[in-house]
Coordinates of C-alpha atoms and ligand atoms in Angstrom, one line a residue:
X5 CA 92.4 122.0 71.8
X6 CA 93.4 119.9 74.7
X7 CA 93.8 121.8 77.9
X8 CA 97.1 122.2 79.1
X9 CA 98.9 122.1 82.7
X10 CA 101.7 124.1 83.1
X11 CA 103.9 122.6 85.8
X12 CA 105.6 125.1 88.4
X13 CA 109.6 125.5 88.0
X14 CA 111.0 122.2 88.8
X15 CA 107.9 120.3 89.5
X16 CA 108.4 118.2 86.7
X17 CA 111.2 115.5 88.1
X18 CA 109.1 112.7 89.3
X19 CA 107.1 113.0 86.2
X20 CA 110.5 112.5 84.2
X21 CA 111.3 110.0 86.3
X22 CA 107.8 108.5 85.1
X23 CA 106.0 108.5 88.1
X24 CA 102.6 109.0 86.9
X25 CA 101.1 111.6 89.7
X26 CA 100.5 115.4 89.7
X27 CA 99.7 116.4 92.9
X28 CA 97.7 119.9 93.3
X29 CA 101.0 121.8 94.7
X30 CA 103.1 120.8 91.7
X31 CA 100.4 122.7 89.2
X32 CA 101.7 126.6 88.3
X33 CA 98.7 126.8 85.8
X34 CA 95.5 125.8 83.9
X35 CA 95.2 127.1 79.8
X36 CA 91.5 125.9 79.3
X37 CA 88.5 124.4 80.9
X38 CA 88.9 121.1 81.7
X39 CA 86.1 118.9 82.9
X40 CA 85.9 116.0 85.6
X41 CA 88.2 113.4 84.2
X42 CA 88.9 114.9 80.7
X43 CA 92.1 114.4 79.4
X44 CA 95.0 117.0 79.3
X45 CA 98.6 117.6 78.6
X46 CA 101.1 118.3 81.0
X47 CA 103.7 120.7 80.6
X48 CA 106.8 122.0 82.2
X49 CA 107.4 125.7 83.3
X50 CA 108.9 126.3 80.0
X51 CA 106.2 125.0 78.0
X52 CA 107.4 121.6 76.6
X53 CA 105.4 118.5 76.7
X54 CA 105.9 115.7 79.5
X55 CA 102.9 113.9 79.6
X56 CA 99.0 113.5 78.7
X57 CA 96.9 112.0 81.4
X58 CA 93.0 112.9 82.8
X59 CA 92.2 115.8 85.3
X60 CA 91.0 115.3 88.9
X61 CA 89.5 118.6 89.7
X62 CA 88.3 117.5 93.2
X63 CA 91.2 115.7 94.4
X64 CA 94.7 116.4 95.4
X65 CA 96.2 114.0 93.2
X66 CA 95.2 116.4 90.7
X67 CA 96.2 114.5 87.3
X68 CA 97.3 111.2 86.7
X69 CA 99.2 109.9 83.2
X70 CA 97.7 107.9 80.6
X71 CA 101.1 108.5 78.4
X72 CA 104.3 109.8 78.2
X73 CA 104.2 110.1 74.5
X74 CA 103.5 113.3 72.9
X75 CA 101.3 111.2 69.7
X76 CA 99.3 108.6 71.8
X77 CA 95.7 109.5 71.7
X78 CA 93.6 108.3 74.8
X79 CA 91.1 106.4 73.0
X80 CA 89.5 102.5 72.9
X81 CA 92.8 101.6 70.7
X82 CA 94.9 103.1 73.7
X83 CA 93.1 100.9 76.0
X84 CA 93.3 98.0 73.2
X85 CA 97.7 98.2 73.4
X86 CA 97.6 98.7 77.2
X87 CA 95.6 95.3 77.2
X88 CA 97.2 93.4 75.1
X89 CA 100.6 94.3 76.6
X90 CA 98.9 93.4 80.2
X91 CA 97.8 90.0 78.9
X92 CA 101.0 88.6 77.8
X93 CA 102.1 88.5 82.0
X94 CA 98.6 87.4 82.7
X95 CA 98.7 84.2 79.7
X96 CA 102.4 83.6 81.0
X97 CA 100.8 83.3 84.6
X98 CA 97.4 81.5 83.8
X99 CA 99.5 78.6 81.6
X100 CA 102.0 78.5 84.4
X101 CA 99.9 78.2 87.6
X102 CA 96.6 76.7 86.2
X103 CA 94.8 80.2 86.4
X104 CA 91.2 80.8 85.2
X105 CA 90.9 84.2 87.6
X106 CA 93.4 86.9 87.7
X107 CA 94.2 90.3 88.1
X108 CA 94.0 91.6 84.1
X109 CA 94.9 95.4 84.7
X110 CA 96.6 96.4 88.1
X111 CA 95.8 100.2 87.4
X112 CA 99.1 102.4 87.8
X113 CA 101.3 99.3 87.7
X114 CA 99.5 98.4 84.1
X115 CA 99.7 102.2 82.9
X116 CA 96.1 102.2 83.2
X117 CA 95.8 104.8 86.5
X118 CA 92.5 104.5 89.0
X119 CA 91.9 101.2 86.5
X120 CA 91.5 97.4 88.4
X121 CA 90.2 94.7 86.0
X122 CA 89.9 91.3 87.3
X123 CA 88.9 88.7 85.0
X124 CA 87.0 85.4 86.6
X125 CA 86.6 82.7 83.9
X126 CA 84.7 84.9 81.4
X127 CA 83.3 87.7 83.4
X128 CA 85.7 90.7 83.5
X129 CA 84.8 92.8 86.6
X130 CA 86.4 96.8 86.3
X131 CA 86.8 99.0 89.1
X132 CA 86.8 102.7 88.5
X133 CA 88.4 104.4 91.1
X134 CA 89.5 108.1 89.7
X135 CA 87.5 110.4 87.2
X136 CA 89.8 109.9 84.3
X137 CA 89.1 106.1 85.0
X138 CA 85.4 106.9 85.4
X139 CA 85.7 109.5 81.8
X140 CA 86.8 106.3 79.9
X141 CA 84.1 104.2 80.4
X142 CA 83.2 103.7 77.2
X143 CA 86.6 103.5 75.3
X144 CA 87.0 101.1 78.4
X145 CA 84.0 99.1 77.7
X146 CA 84.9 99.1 74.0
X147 CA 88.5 98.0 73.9
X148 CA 87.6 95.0 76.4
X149 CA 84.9 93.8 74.3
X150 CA 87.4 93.9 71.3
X151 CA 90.0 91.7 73.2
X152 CA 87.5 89.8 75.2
X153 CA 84.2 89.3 72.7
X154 CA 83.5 85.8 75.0
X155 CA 83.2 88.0 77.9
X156 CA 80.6 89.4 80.2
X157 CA 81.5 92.8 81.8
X158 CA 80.7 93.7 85.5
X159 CA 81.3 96.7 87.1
X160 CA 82.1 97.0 90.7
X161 CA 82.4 100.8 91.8
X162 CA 81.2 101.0 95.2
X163 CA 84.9 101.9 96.8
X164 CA 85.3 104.8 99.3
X165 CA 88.1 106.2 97.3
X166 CA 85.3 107.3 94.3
X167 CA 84.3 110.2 96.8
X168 CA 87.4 112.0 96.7
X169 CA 87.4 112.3 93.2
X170 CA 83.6 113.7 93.1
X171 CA 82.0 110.3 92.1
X172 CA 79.2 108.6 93.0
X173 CA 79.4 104.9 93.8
X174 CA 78.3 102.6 90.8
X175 CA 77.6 98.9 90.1
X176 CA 76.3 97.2 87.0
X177 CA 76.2 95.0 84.2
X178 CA 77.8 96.9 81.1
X179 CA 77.6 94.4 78.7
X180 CA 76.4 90.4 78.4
X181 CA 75.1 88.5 81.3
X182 CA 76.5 87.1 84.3
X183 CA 76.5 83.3 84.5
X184 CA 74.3 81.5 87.4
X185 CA 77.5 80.1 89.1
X186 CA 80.5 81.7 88.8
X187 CA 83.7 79.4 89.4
X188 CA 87.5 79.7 88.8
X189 CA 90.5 77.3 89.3
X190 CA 94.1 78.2 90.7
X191 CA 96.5 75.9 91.1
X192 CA 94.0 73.2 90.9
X193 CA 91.3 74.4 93.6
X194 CA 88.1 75.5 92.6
X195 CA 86.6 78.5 94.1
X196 CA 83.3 80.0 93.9
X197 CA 83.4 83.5 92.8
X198 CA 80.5 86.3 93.3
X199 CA 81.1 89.1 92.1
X200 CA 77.8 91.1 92.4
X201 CA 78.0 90.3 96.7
X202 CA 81.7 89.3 97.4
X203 CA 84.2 91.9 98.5
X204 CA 86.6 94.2 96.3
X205 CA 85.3 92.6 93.1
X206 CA 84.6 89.1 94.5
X207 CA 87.8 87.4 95.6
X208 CA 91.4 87.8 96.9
X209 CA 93.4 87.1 94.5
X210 CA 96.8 89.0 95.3
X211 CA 97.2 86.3 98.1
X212 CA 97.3 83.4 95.2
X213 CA 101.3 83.3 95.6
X214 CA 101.4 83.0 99.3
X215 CA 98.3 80.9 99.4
X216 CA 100.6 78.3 97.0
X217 CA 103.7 79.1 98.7
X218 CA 102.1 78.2 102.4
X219 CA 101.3 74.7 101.4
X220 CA 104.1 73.4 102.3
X221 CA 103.7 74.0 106.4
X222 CA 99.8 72.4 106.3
X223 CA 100.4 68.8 106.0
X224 CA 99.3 67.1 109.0
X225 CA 98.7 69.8 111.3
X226 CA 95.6 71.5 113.0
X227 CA 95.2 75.0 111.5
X228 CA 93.4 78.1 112.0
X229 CA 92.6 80.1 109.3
X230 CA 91.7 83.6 110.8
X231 CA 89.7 86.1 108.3
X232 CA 89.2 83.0 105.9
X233 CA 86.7 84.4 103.3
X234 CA 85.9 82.3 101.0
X235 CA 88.6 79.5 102.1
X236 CA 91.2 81.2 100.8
X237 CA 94.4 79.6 102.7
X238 CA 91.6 77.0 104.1
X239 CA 91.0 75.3 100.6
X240 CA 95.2 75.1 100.2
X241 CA 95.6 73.7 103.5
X242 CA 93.2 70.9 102.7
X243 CA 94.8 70.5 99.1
X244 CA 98.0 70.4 101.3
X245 CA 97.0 67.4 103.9
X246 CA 96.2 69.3 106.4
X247 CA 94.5 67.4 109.9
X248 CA 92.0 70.3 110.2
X249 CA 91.5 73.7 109.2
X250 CA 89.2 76.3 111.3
X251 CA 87.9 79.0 108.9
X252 CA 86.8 81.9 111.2
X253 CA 85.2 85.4 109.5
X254 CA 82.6 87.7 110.6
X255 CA 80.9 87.3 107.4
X256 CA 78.4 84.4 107.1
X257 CA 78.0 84.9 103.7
X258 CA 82.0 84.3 103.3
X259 CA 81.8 81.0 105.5
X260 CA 79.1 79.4 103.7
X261 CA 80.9 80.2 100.3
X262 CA 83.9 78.4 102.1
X263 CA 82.2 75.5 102.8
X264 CA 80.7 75.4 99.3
X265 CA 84.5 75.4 98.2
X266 CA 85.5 72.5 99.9
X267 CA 82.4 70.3 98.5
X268 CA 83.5 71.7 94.9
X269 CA 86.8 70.3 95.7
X270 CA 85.4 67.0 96.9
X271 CA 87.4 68.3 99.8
X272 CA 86.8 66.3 103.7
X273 CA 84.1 68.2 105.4
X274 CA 85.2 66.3 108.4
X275 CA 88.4 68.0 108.5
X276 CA 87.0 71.9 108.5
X277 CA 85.3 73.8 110.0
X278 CA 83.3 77.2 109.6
X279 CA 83.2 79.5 112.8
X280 CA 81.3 82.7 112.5
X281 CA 83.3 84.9 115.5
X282 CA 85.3 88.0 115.7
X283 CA 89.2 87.0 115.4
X284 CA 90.1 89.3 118.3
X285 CA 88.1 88.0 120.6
X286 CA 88.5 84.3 119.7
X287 CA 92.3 84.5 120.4
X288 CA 91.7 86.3 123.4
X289 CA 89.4 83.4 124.2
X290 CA 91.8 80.5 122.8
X291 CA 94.9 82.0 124.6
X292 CA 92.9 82.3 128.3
X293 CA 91.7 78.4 127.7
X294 CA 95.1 77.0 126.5
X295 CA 93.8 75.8 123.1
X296 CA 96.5 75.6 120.8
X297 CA 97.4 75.3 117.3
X298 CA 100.2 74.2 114.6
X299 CA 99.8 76.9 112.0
X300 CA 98.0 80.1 112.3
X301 CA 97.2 81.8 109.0
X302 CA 96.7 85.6 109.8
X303 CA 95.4 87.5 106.7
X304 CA 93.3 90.7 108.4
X305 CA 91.5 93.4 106.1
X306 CA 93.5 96.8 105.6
X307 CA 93.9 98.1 109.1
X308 CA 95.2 101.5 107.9
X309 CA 93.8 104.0 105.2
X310 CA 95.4 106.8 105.6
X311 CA 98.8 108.1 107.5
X312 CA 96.6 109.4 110.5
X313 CA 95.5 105.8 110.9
X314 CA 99.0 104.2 110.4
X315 CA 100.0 104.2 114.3
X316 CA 96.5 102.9 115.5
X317 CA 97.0 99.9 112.6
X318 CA 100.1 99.0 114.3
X319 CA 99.0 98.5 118.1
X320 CA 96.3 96.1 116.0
X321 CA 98.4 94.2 113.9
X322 CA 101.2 94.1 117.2
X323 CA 98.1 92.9 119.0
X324 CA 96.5 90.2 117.0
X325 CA 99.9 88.8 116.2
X326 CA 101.0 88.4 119.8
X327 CA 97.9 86.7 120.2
X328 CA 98.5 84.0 117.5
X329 CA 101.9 83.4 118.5
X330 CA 100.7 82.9 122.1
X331 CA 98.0 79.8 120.5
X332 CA 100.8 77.9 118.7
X333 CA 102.5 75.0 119.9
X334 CA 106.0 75.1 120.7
X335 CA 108.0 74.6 116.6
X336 CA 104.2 76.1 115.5
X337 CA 104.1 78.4 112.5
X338 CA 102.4 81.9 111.8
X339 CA 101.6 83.2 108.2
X340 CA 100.8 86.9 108.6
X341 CA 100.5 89.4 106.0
X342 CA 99.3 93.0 106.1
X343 CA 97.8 94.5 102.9
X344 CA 98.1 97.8 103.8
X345 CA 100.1 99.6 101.6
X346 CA 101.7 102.0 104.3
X347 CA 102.6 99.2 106.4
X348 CA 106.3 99.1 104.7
X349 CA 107.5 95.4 105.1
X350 CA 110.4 96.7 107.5
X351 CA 107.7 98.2 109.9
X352 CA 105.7 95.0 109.4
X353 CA 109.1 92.9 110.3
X354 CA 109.6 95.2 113.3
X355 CA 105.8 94.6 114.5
X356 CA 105.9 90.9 114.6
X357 CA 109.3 91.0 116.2
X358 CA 107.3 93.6 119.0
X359 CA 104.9 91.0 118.9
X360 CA 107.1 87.5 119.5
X361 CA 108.9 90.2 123.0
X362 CA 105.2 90.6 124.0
X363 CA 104.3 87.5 123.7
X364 CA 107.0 85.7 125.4
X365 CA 108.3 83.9 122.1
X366 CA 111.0 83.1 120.2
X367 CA 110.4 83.6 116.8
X368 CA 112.5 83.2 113.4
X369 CA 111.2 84.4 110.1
X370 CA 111.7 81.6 107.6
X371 CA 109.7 82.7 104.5
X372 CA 109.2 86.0 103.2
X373 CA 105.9 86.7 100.8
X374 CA 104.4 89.3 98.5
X375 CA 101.3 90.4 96.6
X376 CA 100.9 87.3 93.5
X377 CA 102.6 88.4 90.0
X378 CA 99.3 89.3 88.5
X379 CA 100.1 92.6 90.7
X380 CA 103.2 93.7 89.7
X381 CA 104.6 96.3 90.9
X382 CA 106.1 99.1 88.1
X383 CA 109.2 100.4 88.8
X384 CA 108.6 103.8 88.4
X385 CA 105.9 103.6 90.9
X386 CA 106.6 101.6 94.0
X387 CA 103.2 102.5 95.7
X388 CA 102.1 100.1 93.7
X389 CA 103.5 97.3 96.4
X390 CA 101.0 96.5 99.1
X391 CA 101.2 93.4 100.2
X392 CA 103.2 91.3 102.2
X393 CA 104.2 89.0 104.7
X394 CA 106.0 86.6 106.4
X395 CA 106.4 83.0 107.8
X396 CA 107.3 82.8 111.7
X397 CA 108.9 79.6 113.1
X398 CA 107.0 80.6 117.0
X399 CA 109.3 78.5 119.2
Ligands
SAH430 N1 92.4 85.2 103.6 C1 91.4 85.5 102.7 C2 91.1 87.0 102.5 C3 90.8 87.7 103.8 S1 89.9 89.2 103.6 C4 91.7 84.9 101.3 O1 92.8 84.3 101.1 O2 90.8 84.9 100.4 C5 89.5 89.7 105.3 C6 88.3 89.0 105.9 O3 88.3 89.4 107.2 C7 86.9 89.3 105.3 O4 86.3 88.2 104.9 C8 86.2 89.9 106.5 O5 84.8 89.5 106.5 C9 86.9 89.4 107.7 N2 86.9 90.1 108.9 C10 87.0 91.5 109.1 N3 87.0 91.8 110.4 C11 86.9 90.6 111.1 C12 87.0 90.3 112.5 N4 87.1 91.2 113.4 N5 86.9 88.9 112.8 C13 86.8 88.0 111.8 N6 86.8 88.3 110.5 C14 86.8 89.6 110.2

């Protein structure tokens, strides 16, 4: 029999509200043995069904839902309907903005908890993030290569967050063979993809919407592009018209793949260039020498992981902003975005408006962004909205 959590008295509203969490506090009771990631029905106090989901023994989320409905079974043909429905967004999307990579399965926000699935032309990359995730493997593995026989399947398990839920970090082939140059097309740029190397599971592709959306300041100006990847913003700025574009990571490996973007794009090499330097410093560096710029794309890695972290992350994003605003020319503009997902947009609105007071500036936000719609964001479980940010008219 499937084990069963019993729910304390009245810990059962945000499940009805179909948020798909149990945290640790919220469990009165455990009828049977469940195992690391094994699936099990939840229960209120009085014994009536709520939901089905998998156990995390070792973590304080303690369960997470796979259904609400008391006759869904969690096998491959669960996975095969979760799929299917996920695909009909992602087709809508790919035939709508000339997608060959996107985000197939944004775990909680595509029912599919601790799942990420990112499909680049016909590699599918998973990310298994919780044990239930992890116990599903192979129903995972199976319903993908039902839906998705043209596909090779990658996985890319080496996050942090595995830890807490008593995993082990994992990477692999699970099934066909990965192709000697992996490429995908978004709105019309071509970008090199690898997803054995590359971070998360080889590009960014919840910044596609503001990437498109940011075209429309580049034409004709000078641009930085700070924490570029692999081009990213760059690529669109050169699409765009752009003067010049100055990629600047810490990761070699990122700048070269950049600059092998713009020669797949036949793009001017004349008009970028790659700088190997530490954003922070380079600002500090631009602002003391009076170099200046007409855009300033700002897209830094998560600052904050956890609430402990979440005042630090501010005095950096306050920091790095003030900095950029100080390098644009007077009528300049700033793109900045934070993808941390405590960072609420209000706070991030109130840092950049710290920011502009530091750094002597007056600023008017003209364009709001968010993550791209290949990572929606469910209703029932706003978490699941991360990223964000905004365009600043730096006068
Ligand atoms: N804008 C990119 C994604 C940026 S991801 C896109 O659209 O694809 C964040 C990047 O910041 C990573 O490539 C990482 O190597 C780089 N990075 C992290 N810390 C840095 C620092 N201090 N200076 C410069 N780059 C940094």
């Amino acid at each position: 029999m499937t084990p069963q959590l019993f729910l304390a008295k009245g810990r059962e509203k945000s499940l009805l509200r179909r948020h798909p969490w149990i945290f640790s506090r919220a469990i009165a009771r455990i009828e049977g043995k469940p195992q690391l990631g094994d699936t099990v029905d939840i229960l209120d106090a009085q014994g009536q069904f709520i939901a089905r989901g998998a156990y995390s023994p070792q973590s304080q989320i303690r369960a997470r839902v796979w259904t609400f409905e008391s006759d869904e079974q969690i096998d491959s043909a669960f996975f095969i309907r979760r799929l299917e429905q996920a695909q009909q967004l992602r087709s809508m999307l790919a035939a709508r903005d000339n997608l060959t990579g996107y985000r197939l399965i944004a775990a909680e926000s595509d029912g599919l908890p601790g799942i990420t699935i990112d499909r680049y032309d016909n590699v599918l990359v998973c990310q298994l993030l919780s044990a239930g995730a992890d116990a599903q493997r192979d129903n995972l593995v199976a319903a993908l290569r039902h839906c998705y026989p043209e596909c090779a399947i990658y996985e890319r398990s080496d996050v942090a967050v595995r830890k807490k839920e008593g995993l082990k970090l994992r990477t692999g082939l699970l099934h066909g063979e990965l192709p000697a140059d992996l490429e995908i097309c978004e709105h019309g740029v071509r970008i090199g993809v690898d997803v054995e190397k590359g971070h998360k599971t080889g590009f960014y592709l919840d910044q596609r919407d503001s990437r498109f959306a940011a075209m429309k300041y580049f034409k004709d100006q000078n641009v930085l592009n700070c924490f570029s990847y692999t081009g990213g913003f760059g690529l669109y700025a050169l699409k765009a018209g752009a003067k010049m574009v100055r990629n600047v990571d810490v990761s070699q490996l990122a700048l070269d793949t950049a600059k092998a973007n713009c020669q797949r794009n036949a793009f001017d090499l004349s008009r970028a260039e790659f700088l190997n330097a530490d954003v922070f410093a380079l600002l500090r560096q631009y602002r003391d020498e009076g170099q200046k710029f007409d855009v300033v794309v700002m897209d830094p890695p998560k600052f904050a992981e956890s609430k402990a972290q979440l005042n630090g992350a501010c005095r950096g994003y306050k920091d790095i902003n003030m900095l950029a605003m100080q390098i644009l020319k007077p009528g300049g503009v700033l793109l900045s975005y934070s993808c941390s997902g405590l960072m609420e947009q209000n706070l991030f609105q109130k840092i950049l408006a710290d920011a502009a007071i530091d750094a002597g500036r007056d600023v008017q936000f003209i364009e709001r962004f968010g993550q791209a719609a290949d990572h929606p964001i469910l209703s029932t479980y706003p978490e699941g909205f991360y990223l964000k940010g905004f365009a600043c008219l730096v006068r």
